[in-house]
Amino acid sequence: MSRNDEVADRLDEFADLLEATGVEYKPTAYRRAAENVRDHPTAVDSLAADGEDAVAEIDRVGDAIAAKIVEYVETGSIEELEERREELPVDMAALTAVEGVGPKTVGSLYEALGVTTLDELEAAAEAGEIREVSGFGATTEQNILDNIPFARESRERTRLGDARPVADAALSYLDALDAVAAAEVCGSIRRWKATIGDIDLLVASDAREPIIEAFTAWPDADATIEAGTGKASVRADDTRVDLRIVDSDEFGAALQYFTGSRAHNVSLRNRAIERGLKLNEYGLFDVSDVAESDADGESRDDDAGGDPAEATATRVGERVAGATEDGVYEALGLDPIPPELREDTGEVAAAAEEELPDLVAPGDIRGDLHTHTDWSDGGFTIKEMITAAAERGYDYHVVTDHATGPGMVGGVGLDEDEIAEQADALTEAADAVAEGTGGNEIEVLHGIEANIDADGDLSTDDETLAALDLVVASPHSGLSQAAERATERLVRAVEHPYVDVLGHPTGRLINERPGLDPDVEAVAEAAAAAGTAIEVNANPARLDADDGFVRAAMEAGATVAVNTDAHAPRELDNVRYGVHTARRGWAETADVLNARSLDDLLAFLDA
Ligand code: DGT
Ligand code: CA
Ligand code: CA
Ligand code: ZN
């Protein structure tokens, strides 16, 4: 965590504590200041060294806040913050992770019931104590109770989009070490799960000590959790990073084992046993000639990692595979199974029958069908966004700014007149980009992101929708409606004659809000019948449709589209998160609308 992030976190905490005690306006000021500190290009330490005035140069940071920042940099704490923490000794982050519980609620419940933790909140709700507090009722109490499990899980798991860059950085750091023969990420991060518990890394080497030393000294690591002979764990960016080191000839077996999932590994081990083989993290062994008591020694306990004495007992029989991961699968009579499929949902049987899907790959994507510009809430011009798409080698690019409607606040969305105006602006910008790139043309299409209201109707008129090249329709409001109603709503939306893509279908925000909970089979079937594509929104806070929804789409014969919903050029690079999510849902290249040629895309849109 950078120093600016650390200081901004303190200011946000200050804001929460102020708000909890009923202070008005000030919390907003602290949050605005926090945001600008976080984004400020200069480290606050060096500003603080120049005094309060230098710190107050940061936008929205006034004298009072500047003084607190300097105090924090110089002493490591802020006296007034410490006092407020003592006054309200609650686990604010954990409690406010519950949907519907804000700092104010936390303050009231502490005052009335002394609630300080998630467990205490749950106990108070279960005991019916919350409904008795003034301003609360039985419905609020039930909502709190319903939302606690989601909050608890969100506190334990990190979004893929936050963890993956940490894993990539750790991997390239390790890869550059002389002693490292091979390095890979494994665990849920290699399977591209939407949230991850911890980051797992695997290295092949015959020199363990220098690698452990280098790993615990990794500049991005904030702390060492443990360091042994063959493994170590550090904390980086609030996530645990586990490293294991193995010999090169066991790298494939270890990679297979530590990639998981556990359920997939169980399936594979059973298949090995059926063939008189034994599979563990050291290799695949032929144990048909080995006495039973020697052969069934279980895999080593996680804690015994790297202990050679413990390990020999598990290397029994003749090794038939283990140096490479593909070799392990092959020796079990299986096609190599892509990590995203390793969830024990039919992949082993498919691999045995040579019927694994021909999964979509990041390089297959030919254009983005859902992007924003400064015409709505994007931060960049049409021309900047088209240029960024062209730079990524795309064949086409669709601009889909927000239309007005439910969920759009502060005049963000375009009305019918503005949509017509944008059509001309788009042509102009596309021509300008084409000139600038010397005819290396990208086809620019005009779309819109329309809003699906609570009943499944769109808020933009049909005439306007009909004139557009592409219509994405997304829910932006009413995201806690009952499952049945959500299903009807989404089915109605995909059946709308002008809707081409169902955008972020559930509206979930990972670890923040669960979103709609429709019957995904029903929505997928309706989408397949109507010829509407289901979006896999690649924004790492969304990943919506999720893997299960994509799988339902595949089974129903529906088409998916992997879109970034980019509001800035660099967000176009989030596409990989969407592609890997689509892969987890078994999507083949042919199933992905924007992996198709421009002509095939246009044919789909015309149909
Ligand atoms: P996570 O971290 O909760 O998102 O999920 P994973 O899948 O990364 O799980 P993790 O980090 O506990 O372990 C990484 C992989 O190592 C896991 O997917 C399978 C393998 N593994 C670890 N411990 C065991 C075990 O006790 N039994 C089996 N079968 N596999 C294990
Ligand atoms: Ca893990
Ligand atoms: Ca782990
Ligand atoms: Zn949207």
XYZ file of C-alpha atoms and ligand atoms in Angstrom:
641
model
C 0.000 0.000 0.000
C 1.369 3.370 -0.922
C 1.724 6.074 1.721
C -0.955 8.154 0.009
C -3.382 5.230 0.201
C -2.532 4.782 3.856
C -3.177 8.443 4.683
C -6.368 8.433 2.600
C -7.597 5.387 4.538
C -7.099 7.325 7.797
C -9.105 10.252 6.422
C -11.891 7.923 5.299
C -11.934 6.358 8.736
C -12.157 9.834 10.235
C -15.113 10.576 7.965
C -16.904 7.389 9.056
C -16.365 8.108 12.744
C -17.613 11.674 12.331
C -20.668 10.496 10.429
C -21.383 7.800 13.025
C -21.667 10.440 15.726
C -24.068 12.515 13.674
C -21.660 15.218 12.464
C -22.843 16.783 9.204
C -20.895 18.043 6.139
C -17.458 17.356 7.604
C -17.508 13.663 6.620
C -17.994 14.621 2.969
C -15.057 17.028 3.193
C -12.813 14.305 4.622
C -13.856 11.813 1.941
C -13.199 14.285 -0.877
C -9.807 15.038 0.606
C -9.088 11.313 0.906
C -9.917 10.752 -2.742
C -7.552 13.498 -3.874
C -4.761 12.350 -1.583
C -5.113 8.866 -3.028
C -4.855 10.152 -6.604
C -2.145 12.735 -5.942
C 1.015 12.095 -7.992
C 3.393 13.241 -5.230
C 3.934 11.172 -2.082
C 2.424 12.901 0.972
C 5.643 12.268 2.920
C 7.614 14.597 0.728
C 4.829 17.212 0.765
C 4.601 16.982 4.545
C 8.343 17.541 4.792
C 7.730 20.935 3.160
C 5.061 21.792 5.730
C 1.293 22.110 5.989
C 1.030 24.630 3.188
C 2.557 22.197 0.720
C 0.064 19.514 1.790
C -2.816 21.983 1.500
C -1.900 22.412 -2.174
C -3.662 19.100 -2.773
C -7.100 19.791 -4.177
C -9.831 19.873 -1.493
C -7.329 19.557 1.343
C -7.872 22.514 3.670
C -5.658 23.713 6.512
C -7.295 21.537 9.187
C -6.937 18.334 7.203
C -3.415 19.282 6.087
C -2.407 19.648 9.738
C -3.717 16.166 10.474
C -1.851 14.705 7.524
C 1.399 16.276 8.691
C 0.727 15.000 12.216
C 0.229 11.487 10.851
C 3.352 11.551 8.710
C 5.449 12.880 11.599
C 4.093 10.821 14.507
C 2.392 7.827 12.916
C -0.988 8.702 14.408
C -3.565 11.486 14.664
C -4.553 12.385 18.196
C -8.124 13.368 17.394
C -8.618 10.169 15.414
C -7.347 8.099 18.348
C -9.828 9.877 20.627
C -12.697 9.200 18.287
C -11.684 5.551 17.978
C -11.834 5.278 21.759
C -15.242 6.899 21.821
C -16.554 4.480 19.212
C -14.489 1.278 19.445
C -16.166 -0.566 16.563
C -14.892 -2.601 13.622
C -16.230 -0.029 11.189
C -15.013 -1.705 8.000
C -16.579 -5.052 8.904
C -19.888 -3.575 10.022
C -20.332 -1.218 7.075
C -19.613 -4.122 4.713
C -23.187 -5.211 5.480
C -25.468 -3.824 2.783
C -27.742 -1.195 4.286
C -25.465 -0.549 7.255
C -23.655 2.787 7.092
C -21.570 4.619 9.686
C -24.716 6.240 11.122
C -26.331 2.869 11.756
C -23.111 1.654 13.335
C -23.139 4.662 15.661
C -26.777 4.127 16.683
C -26.358 0.402 17.285
C -23.225 0.959 19.334
C -24.958 3.542 21.471
C -28.100 1.470 21.986
C -26.707 -2.076 22.125
C -22.930 -1.816 22.322
C -22.463 -3.623 18.982
C -18.801 -3.523 17.881
C -18.287 -6.536 15.592
C -20.057 -8.511 12.875
C -20.636 -11.397 15.304
C -22.245 -9.033 17.817
C -24.379 -7.510 15.084
C -25.588 -10.970 14.088
C -26.313 -11.935 17.694
C -28.279 -8.722 18.298
C -30.331 -9.265 15.136
C -31.013 -12.908 15.992
C -32.113 -11.921 19.491
C -34.571 -9.399 18.049
C -32.832 -6.511 19.790
C -32.308 -4.349 16.732
C -36.011 -3.904 15.982
C -36.387 -2.352 19.442
C -33.898 0.443 18.719
C -35.573 3.694 17.715
C -35.446 4.212 13.960
C -35.140 0.469 13.292
C -37.863 -2.110 12.683
C -38.339 -5.799 12.046
C -37.746 -5.397 8.283
C -34.449 -3.602 8.782
C -33.418 -6.225 11.294
C -34.207 -9.038 8.852
C -32.344 -7.268 6.032
C -29.281 -6.936 8.231
C -29.467 -10.615 9.111
C -29.858 -11.600 5.438
C -26.889 -9.497 4.349
C -24.382 -10.617 6.985
C -23.156 -13.792 5.196
C -22.365 -11.809 2.019
C -20.486 -9.212 4.097
C -18.552 -11.883 5.962
C -17.415 -13.539 2.743
C -16.538 -10.249 1.098
C -14.221 -9.479 4.020
C -12.381 -12.745 3.477
C -11.972 -12.742 -0.262
C -10.190 -10.386 -2.637
C -11.478 -9.423 -6.052
C -9.613 -11.075 -8.908
C -8.973 -7.633 -10.386
C -7.159 -6.540 -7.218
C -5.238 -9.781 -6.727
C -4.190 -10.574 -10.277
C -1.868 -7.557 -10.687
C -0.226 -8.458 -7.348
C 0.247 -12.040 -8.542
C 1.644 -10.880 -11.890
C 4.105 -8.567 -10.142
C 5.240 -11.300 -7.749
C 5.638 -13.725 -10.624
C 7.824 -11.437 -12.697
C 9.906 -10.612 -9.623
C 10.523 -14.328 -8.974
C 11.051 -15.128 -12.650
C 13.931 -12.676 -12.752
C 15.851 -14.472 -9.973
C 18.830 -16.540 -11.154
C 17.945 -19.523 -8.993
C 14.434 -19.833 -10.454
C 14.090 -22.460 -13.182
C 10.331 -22.018 -13.658
C 7.591 -20.021 -11.945
C 3.810 -20.058 -12.206
C 0.745 -18.809 -10.366
C -1.557 -21.562 -9.178
C -4.649 -21.860 -6.972
C -7.855 -19.964 -7.639
C -5.992 -17.133 -9.302
C -4.777 -19.438 -12.071
C -8.353 -20.657 -12.419
C -9.420 -16.974 -12.685
C -12.098 -17.204 -10.015
C -13.928 -13.917 -9.479
C -12.686 -13.705 -5.889
C -9.659 -15.308 -4.338
C -8.760 -16.287 -0.781
C -5.029 -16.066 -1.236
C -2.470 -15.954 -4.032
C -0.502 -19.157 -4.640
C 2.851 -19.167 -6.416
C 5.020 -22.093 -7.395
C 8.703 -22.090 -8.279
C 10.969 -24.852 -9.543
C 14.526 -24.634 -8.261
C 17.257 -26.626 -6.537
C 18.318 -23.625 -4.449
C 15.576 -22.845 -1.945
C 17.194 -20.551 0.566
C 18.061 -17.632 -1.721
C 14.549 -17.719 -3.176
C 12.875 -17.604 0.236
C 15.187 -14.752 1.171
C 14.432 -12.815 -1.987
C 10.709 -13.455 -1.678
C 10.452 -12.162 1.887
C 12.484 -9.143 0.767
C 10.155 -8.475 -2.182
C 9.671 -4.673 -2.163
C 5.890 -5.000 -2.649
C 5.539 -7.237 0.433
C 4.267 -5.371 3.486
C 5.047 -8.164 5.956
C 6.341 -11.723 6.186
C 3.718 -14.090 7.604
C 5.964 -17.140 7.736
C 9.170 -18.385 6.156
C 10.264 -22.053 6.127
C 12.696 -24.112 4.085
C 10.481 -24.869 1.113
C 7.749 -22.304 1.444
C 6.980 -18.835 2.660
C 4.040 -16.464 2.908
C 3.962 -12.697 2.779
C 1.236 -10.076 2.868
C 1.030 -7.697 -0.086
C -1.730 -5.182 -0.691
C -3.812 -6.797 2.059
C -3.629 -10.218 0.422
C -1.725 -13.284 1.539
C 0.790 -14.582 -1.009
C 1.961 -18.192 -0.597
C 5.124 -19.388 -2.306
C 6.187 -23.019 -2.603
C 9.454 -24.242 -4.073
C 9.809 -27.701 -5.617
C 12.348 -29.641 -7.680
C 12.129 -29.241 -11.449
C 11.163 -32.871 -12.067
C 8.162 -32.423 -9.756
C 7.084 -29.020 -11.032
C 4.253 -30.301 -13.256
C 2.720 -32.457 -10.543
C 2.983 -29.648 -7.994
C 1.491 -27.163 -10.440
C -1.400 -29.523 -11.075
C -1.937 -30.159 -7.366
C -1.735 -26.562 -6.185
C -3.888 -25.222 -8.994
C -6.844 -27.195 -7.650
C -9.658 -26.988 -7.271
C -9.797 -29.505 -4.452
C -12.850 -31.136 -6.059
C -11.059 -31.430 -9.401
C -8.054 -32.999 -7.689
C -10.226 -35.555 -5.937
C -11.730 -36.526 -9.288
C -8.276 -36.893 -10.800
C -6.905 -38.910 -7.875
C -9.801 -41.339 -8.140
C -9.125 -41.769 -11.825
C -5.492 -42.510 -10.988
C -6.488 -45.135 -8.413
C -8.738 -46.849 -10.970
C -5.642 -47.231 -13.158
C -3.364 -48.589 -10.424
C -1.656 -45.195 -10.182
C -1.137 -42.779 -7.346
C -1.301 -39.030 -7.888
C 0.066 -36.464 -5.458
C 1.987 -33.213 -5.631
C 5.282 -35.062 -6.284
C 4.181 -36.963 -9.331
C 2.090 -39.741 -10.768
C 3.359 -43.124 -9.617
C 2.722 -46.689 -10.715
C 1.915 -48.478 -7.472
C 0.559 -51.698 -8.954
C 3.640 -53.582 -7.632
C 3.779 -51.832 -4.272
C 2.376 -53.238 -1.036
C -0.929 -51.527 -0.235
C 0.185 -50.122 3.115
C 3.032 -48.229 1.429
C 0.952 -46.986 -1.459
C -1.877 -45.317 0.379
C 0.225 -42.818 2.363
C -1.795 -39.631 1.833
C -0.426 -36.460 0.371
C 1.630 -34.478 2.774
C -0.074 -32.115 5.099
C 0.108 -28.527 3.893
C 2.314 -27.580 6.836
C 4.962 -30.190 6.094
C 5.858 -28.402 2.840
C 9.429 -28.942 1.776
C 10.354 -31.346 4.540
C 12.338 -34.035 2.689
C 11.934 -36.738 5.363
C 8.178 -36.378 5.304
C 8.132 -36.289 1.535
C 9.936 -39.560 0.695
C 7.105 -41.624 2.132
C 4.795 -40.238 -0.537
C 7.130 -40.988 -3.449
C 6.277 -44.635 -3.746
C 6.463 -46.809 -6.852
C 7.724 -45.913 -10.303
C 7.198 -42.325 -11.440
C 5.267 -42.196 -14.700
C 4.714 -38.412 -14.883
C 5.338 -35.210 -12.929
C 7.794 -32.938 -14.720
C 5.078 -31.267 -16.777
C 1.444 -30.714 -16.036
C 0.291 -31.846 -19.482
C 2.266 -35.043 -18.893
C 0.224 -35.763 -15.771
C -3.064 -35.404 -17.656
C -1.787 -37.432 -20.596
C -0.667 -40.298 -18.371
C -4.185 -40.378 -16.959
C -5.606 -40.674 -20.482
C -6.878 -37.107 -20.502
C -6.534 -34.118 -22.780
C -4.864 -31.272 -20.842
C -7.633 -29.421 -18.989
C -7.472 -25.614 -18.983
C -7.248 -24.286 -15.382
C -10.519 -22.335 -15.709
C -12.451 -25.585 -16.124
C -11.007 -27.371 -13.097
C -14.053 -27.180 -10.858
C -15.260 -30.771 -11.168
C -18.258 -29.839 -13.270
C -17.795 -32.398 -16.042
C -14.345 -31.416 -17.295
C -12.669 -34.749 -16.494
C -15.259 -36.742 -18.442
C -15.035 -34.273 -21.341
C -11.227 -34.553 -21.356
C -11.452 -38.353 -21.377
C -13.707 -38.226 -24.425
C -11.602 -35.588 -26.216
C -14.570 -33.288 -26.022
C -13.203 -30.311 -24.132
C -14.542 -27.018 -25.474
C -12.407 -24.925 -27.832
C -12.326 -22.064 -25.342
C -12.300 -18.423 -26.364
C -8.863 -16.813 -25.835
C -7.943 -13.171 -25.123
C -6.475 -12.775 -28.614
C -9.799 -13.748 -30.214
C -11.530 -10.522 -29.239
C -11.939 -8.188 -32.212
C -13.676 -5.230 -30.655
C -15.556 -3.891 -27.655
C -19.344 -3.593 -27.835
C -19.873 -1.569 -24.638
C -17.801 1.575 -24.010
C -18.389 5.095 -22.711
C -17.119 8.581 -23.534
C -17.369 12.048 -22.012
C -20.788 12.333 -23.633
C -22.045 10.465 -20.564
C -19.920 9.489 -17.547
C -16.728 8.490 -19.350
C -13.609 10.558 -18.816
C -12.392 10.710 -22.431
C -13.533 11.971 -25.835
C -14.993 9.780 -28.557
C -11.795 10.259 -30.537
C -9.573 9.216 -27.625
C -11.593 6.074 -27.073
C -11.607 5.112 -30.768
C -7.858 5.729 -30.954
C -7.301 3.496 -27.924
C -9.371 0.725 -29.511
C -7.466 1.072 -32.793
C -4.162 0.871 -30.906
C -5.281 -2.456 -29.496
C -5.644 -3.780 -33.028
C -9.411 -4.071 -32.893
C -11.478 -4.385 -36.079
C -14.440 -2.511 -34.658
C -15.464 -0.364 -31.718
C -18.921 0.429 -30.403
C -19.639 3.610 -28.451
C -22.504 2.992 -26.035
C -22.972 5.958 -23.751
C -25.714 5.932 -21.144
C -29.250 6.850 -22.138
C -31.440 8.693 -19.659
C -33.594 6.542 -17.442
C -33.881 4.886 -14.037
C -30.551 4.675 -12.289
C -29.044 7.623 -14.163
C -28.562 10.608 -11.906
C -27.200 14.112 -12.371
C -27.996 14.393 -16.078
C -25.541 11.639 -17.023
C -27.712 9.939 -19.648
C -28.387 11.058 -23.223
C -31.927 11.877 -24.347
C -33.180 11.180 -27.879
C -31.948 14.510 -29.295
C -28.501 14.063 -27.811
C -28.272 10.549 -29.233
C -29.009 11.944 -32.703
C -26.363 14.633 -32.192
C -23.840 12.047 -31.092
C -24.297 10.136 -34.335
C -22.791 13.064 -36.264
C -20.007 13.565 -33.737
C -19.152 9.890 -34.028
C -18.819 10.002 -37.823
C -16.581 13.039 -37.537
C -14.354 11.459 -34.874
C -14.108 8.181 -36.795
C -13.004 10.059 -39.926
C -10.410 11.999 -37.962
C -8.977 8.820 -36.462
C -8.908 7.103 -39.865
C -6.950 10.047 -41.305
C -4.507 9.986 -38.416
C -3.787 6.264 -38.734
C -3.280 6.416 -42.507
C -6.267 4.314 -43.478
C -5.558 1.556 -40.968
C -9.236 1.659 -40.279
C -11.333 0.538 -37.426
C -15.089 0.375 -37.960
C -16.888 2.603 -35.482
C -20.466 1.754 -34.609
C -22.989 3.863 -32.778
C -24.747 2.239 -29.859
C -26.384 3.141 -26.596
C -26.608 1.654 -23.131
C -30.317 1.828 -22.410
C -31.776 1.283 -18.946
C -34.013 -1.625 -18.118
C -36.655 -0.421 -15.684
C -37.997 -2.589 -12.856
C -40.556 -4.190 -15.202
C -38.183 -4.890 -18.071
C -39.095 -1.941 -20.295
C -36.588 0.476 -21.797
C -36.587 4.189 -21.184
C -35.477 5.205 -24.703
C -38.072 5.358 -27.496
C -38.199 2.696 -30.203
C -37.577 5.070 -33.077
C -34.264 6.150 -31.575
C -33.259 2.580 -30.734
C -34.079 1.450 -34.272
C -31.707 4.011 -35.766
C -28.722 2.793 -33.734
C -26.233 0.126 -34.813
C -26.319 -1.655 -31.476
C -28.340 -1.493 -28.267
C -26.966 -2.674 -24.929
C -29.711 -2.788 -22.295
C -28.701 -2.965 -18.636
C -30.331 -2.813 -15.213
C -29.061 0.127 -13.147
C -31.783 0.403 -10.511
C -34.118 -1.823 -8.540
C -31.335 -4.355 -7.993
C -32.743 -5.934 -4.852
C -36.090 -7.007 -6.292
C -37.304 -10.561 -5.752
C -35.788 -13.325 -7.892
C -38.984 -14.091 -9.791
C -39.541 -10.498 -10.738
C -35.903 -10.158 -11.782
C -36.310 -13.145 -14.110
C -39.421 -11.648 -15.730
C -37.663 -8.318 -16.036
C -34.589 -9.711 -17.792
C -36.595 -12.041 -20.031
C -38.695 -9.085 -21.138
C -35.557 -7.062 -21.841
C -33.864 -9.725 -23.981
C -37.100 -10.152 -25.944
C -37.252 -6.437 -26.761
C -36.983 -6.229 -30.565
C -34.179 -3.643 -30.548
C -32.018 -5.019 -27.766
C -28.844 -6.726 -29.022
C -26.883 -7.224 -25.804
C -28.071 -7.712 -22.225
C -25.495 -5.628 -20.290
C -24.186 -6.667 -16.829
C -27.374 -8.710 -16.285
C -27.472 -8.844 -12.488
C -25.877 -5.500 -11.658
C -23.779 -7.143 -8.960
C -20.694 -5.438 -7.576
C -18.354 -8.105 -6.259
C -17.928 -7.879 -2.469
C -20.238 -4.827 -2.431
C -23.711 -5.803 -3.527
C -25.152 -9.129 -4.647
C -27.329 -7.749 -7.458
C -30.305 -9.508 -9.066
C -30.761 -13.243 -8.596
C -32.678 -14.359 -11.699
C -33.307 -17.884 -12.945
C -30.306 -17.900 -15.269
C -31.547 -20.876 -17.305
C -34.771 -19.031 -18.103
C -32.957 -15.847 -19.096
C -30.429 -17.817 -21.159
C -33.165 -19.675 -23.026
C -35.050 -16.475 -23.749
C -31.836 -14.835 -24.970
C -31.039 -17.763 -27.239
C -34.550 -17.701 -28.725
C -34.539 -13.928 -29.209
C -31.036 -13.743 -30.663
C -29.833 -11.409 -27.912
C -26.294 -11.756 -26.598
C -25.609 -11.956 -22.870
C -22.763 -9.715 -21.775
C -19.850 -10.846 -19.697
C -18.951 -7.449 -18.316
C -15.164 -7.529 -17.887
C -14.992 -4.752 -15.313
C -13.314 -6.676 -12.460
C -15.814 -5.216 -9.967
C -18.615 -6.818 -12.000
C -17.665 -9.987 -13.941
C -21.357 -10.151 -14.776
C -22.707 -12.485 -16.229
C -20.649 -14.756 -13.978
C -19.255 -18.191 -14.836
C -22.429 -20.049 -13.868
C -24.596 -17.738 -15.950
C -22.268 -18.185 -18.943
C -22.477 -21.956 -18.554
C -26.276 -21.689 -18.616
C -26.011 -19.529 -21.732
C -23.830 -22.165 -23.392
C -26.241 -24.921 -22.509
C -29.151 -22.899 -23.888
C -27.250 -22.171 -27.111
C -27.094 -18.441 -26.440
C -24.373 -16.066 -27.593
C -22.234 -14.064 -25.173
C -20.320 -10.808 -25.638
C -17.201 -9.954 -23.623
C -17.230 -6.191 -23.075
C -15.188 -3.928 -20.828
C -17.739 -1.133 -20.267
C -14.604 1.055 -20.426
C -14.897 4.622 -19.184
C -11.203 5.254 -19.976
C -8.725 3.904 -22.567
C -6.761 1.779 -20.098
C -9.955 0.033 -18.995
C -10.096 -1.615 -22.416
C -7.327 -3.840 -21.040
C -9.724 -5.342 -18.498
C -10.988 -7.519 -21.353
C -8.841 -10.419 -20.105
C -10.911 -10.703 -16.927
C -14.035 -11.092 -19.033
C -12.463 -13.608 -21.398
C -11.292 -15.811 -18.544
C -14.714 -15.580 -16.896
C -16.285 -16.670 -20.192
C -13.786 -19.560 -20.288
C -14.881 -20.586 -16.787
C -18.373 -20.800 -18.288
C -17.088 -23.071 -21.099
C -17.579 -20.432 -23.836
C -15.994 -21.320 -27.162
C -14.632 -18.727 -29.579
C -17.657 -19.257 -31.822
C -20.013 -18.468 -28.934
C -18.583 -14.982 -28.436
C -20.201 -12.268 -30.523
C -17.212 -9.926 -30.476
C -14.808 -12.680 -31.449
C -16.585 -12.677 -34.816
C -15.674 -10.746 -37.961
C -17.315 -7.366 -38.604
C -19.570 -8.943 -41.232
C -20.712 -11.678 -38.884
C -21.281 -9.129 -36.130
C -23.412 -6.991 -38.444
C -25.358 -10.065 -39.563
C -26.127 -10.893 -35.921
C -27.249 -7.309 -35.272
C -29.462 -7.266 -38.376
C -31.179 -10.543 -37.655
P -8.812 -19.724 -2.525
O -7.405 -19.379 -2.176
O -9.689 -19.904 -1.341
O -9.416 -18.754 -3.483
O -8.839 -21.144 -3.271
P -7.647 -22.050 -3.794
O -8.246 -23.010 -4.736
O -6.521 -21.226 -4.301
O -7.232 -22.836 -2.492
P -5.934 -22.822 -1.579
O -5.183 -21.540 -1.685
O -6.387 -23.226 -0.227
O -5.056 -24.010 -2.150
C -4.561 -23.973 -3.463
C -4.761 -25.291 -4.128
O -3.946 -26.280 -3.526
C -6.170 -25.823 -4.033
O -6.989 -25.355 -5.076
C -5.938 -27.304 -4.124
C -4.608 -27.510 -3.492
N -4.726 -27.954 -2.091
C -4.270 -27.292 -1.022
N -4.504 -27.983 0.098
C -5.158 -29.108 -0.272
C -5.699 -30.215 0.419
O -5.629 -30.321 1.634
N -6.319 -31.173 -0.332
C -6.400 -31.072 -1.687
N -7.009 -32.025 -2.381
N -5.924 -30.047 -2.355
C -5.298 -29.069 -1.662
Ca -5.383 -19.625 -3.103
Ca -3.012 -20.859 -0.407
Zn -23.961 -0.055 -17.057
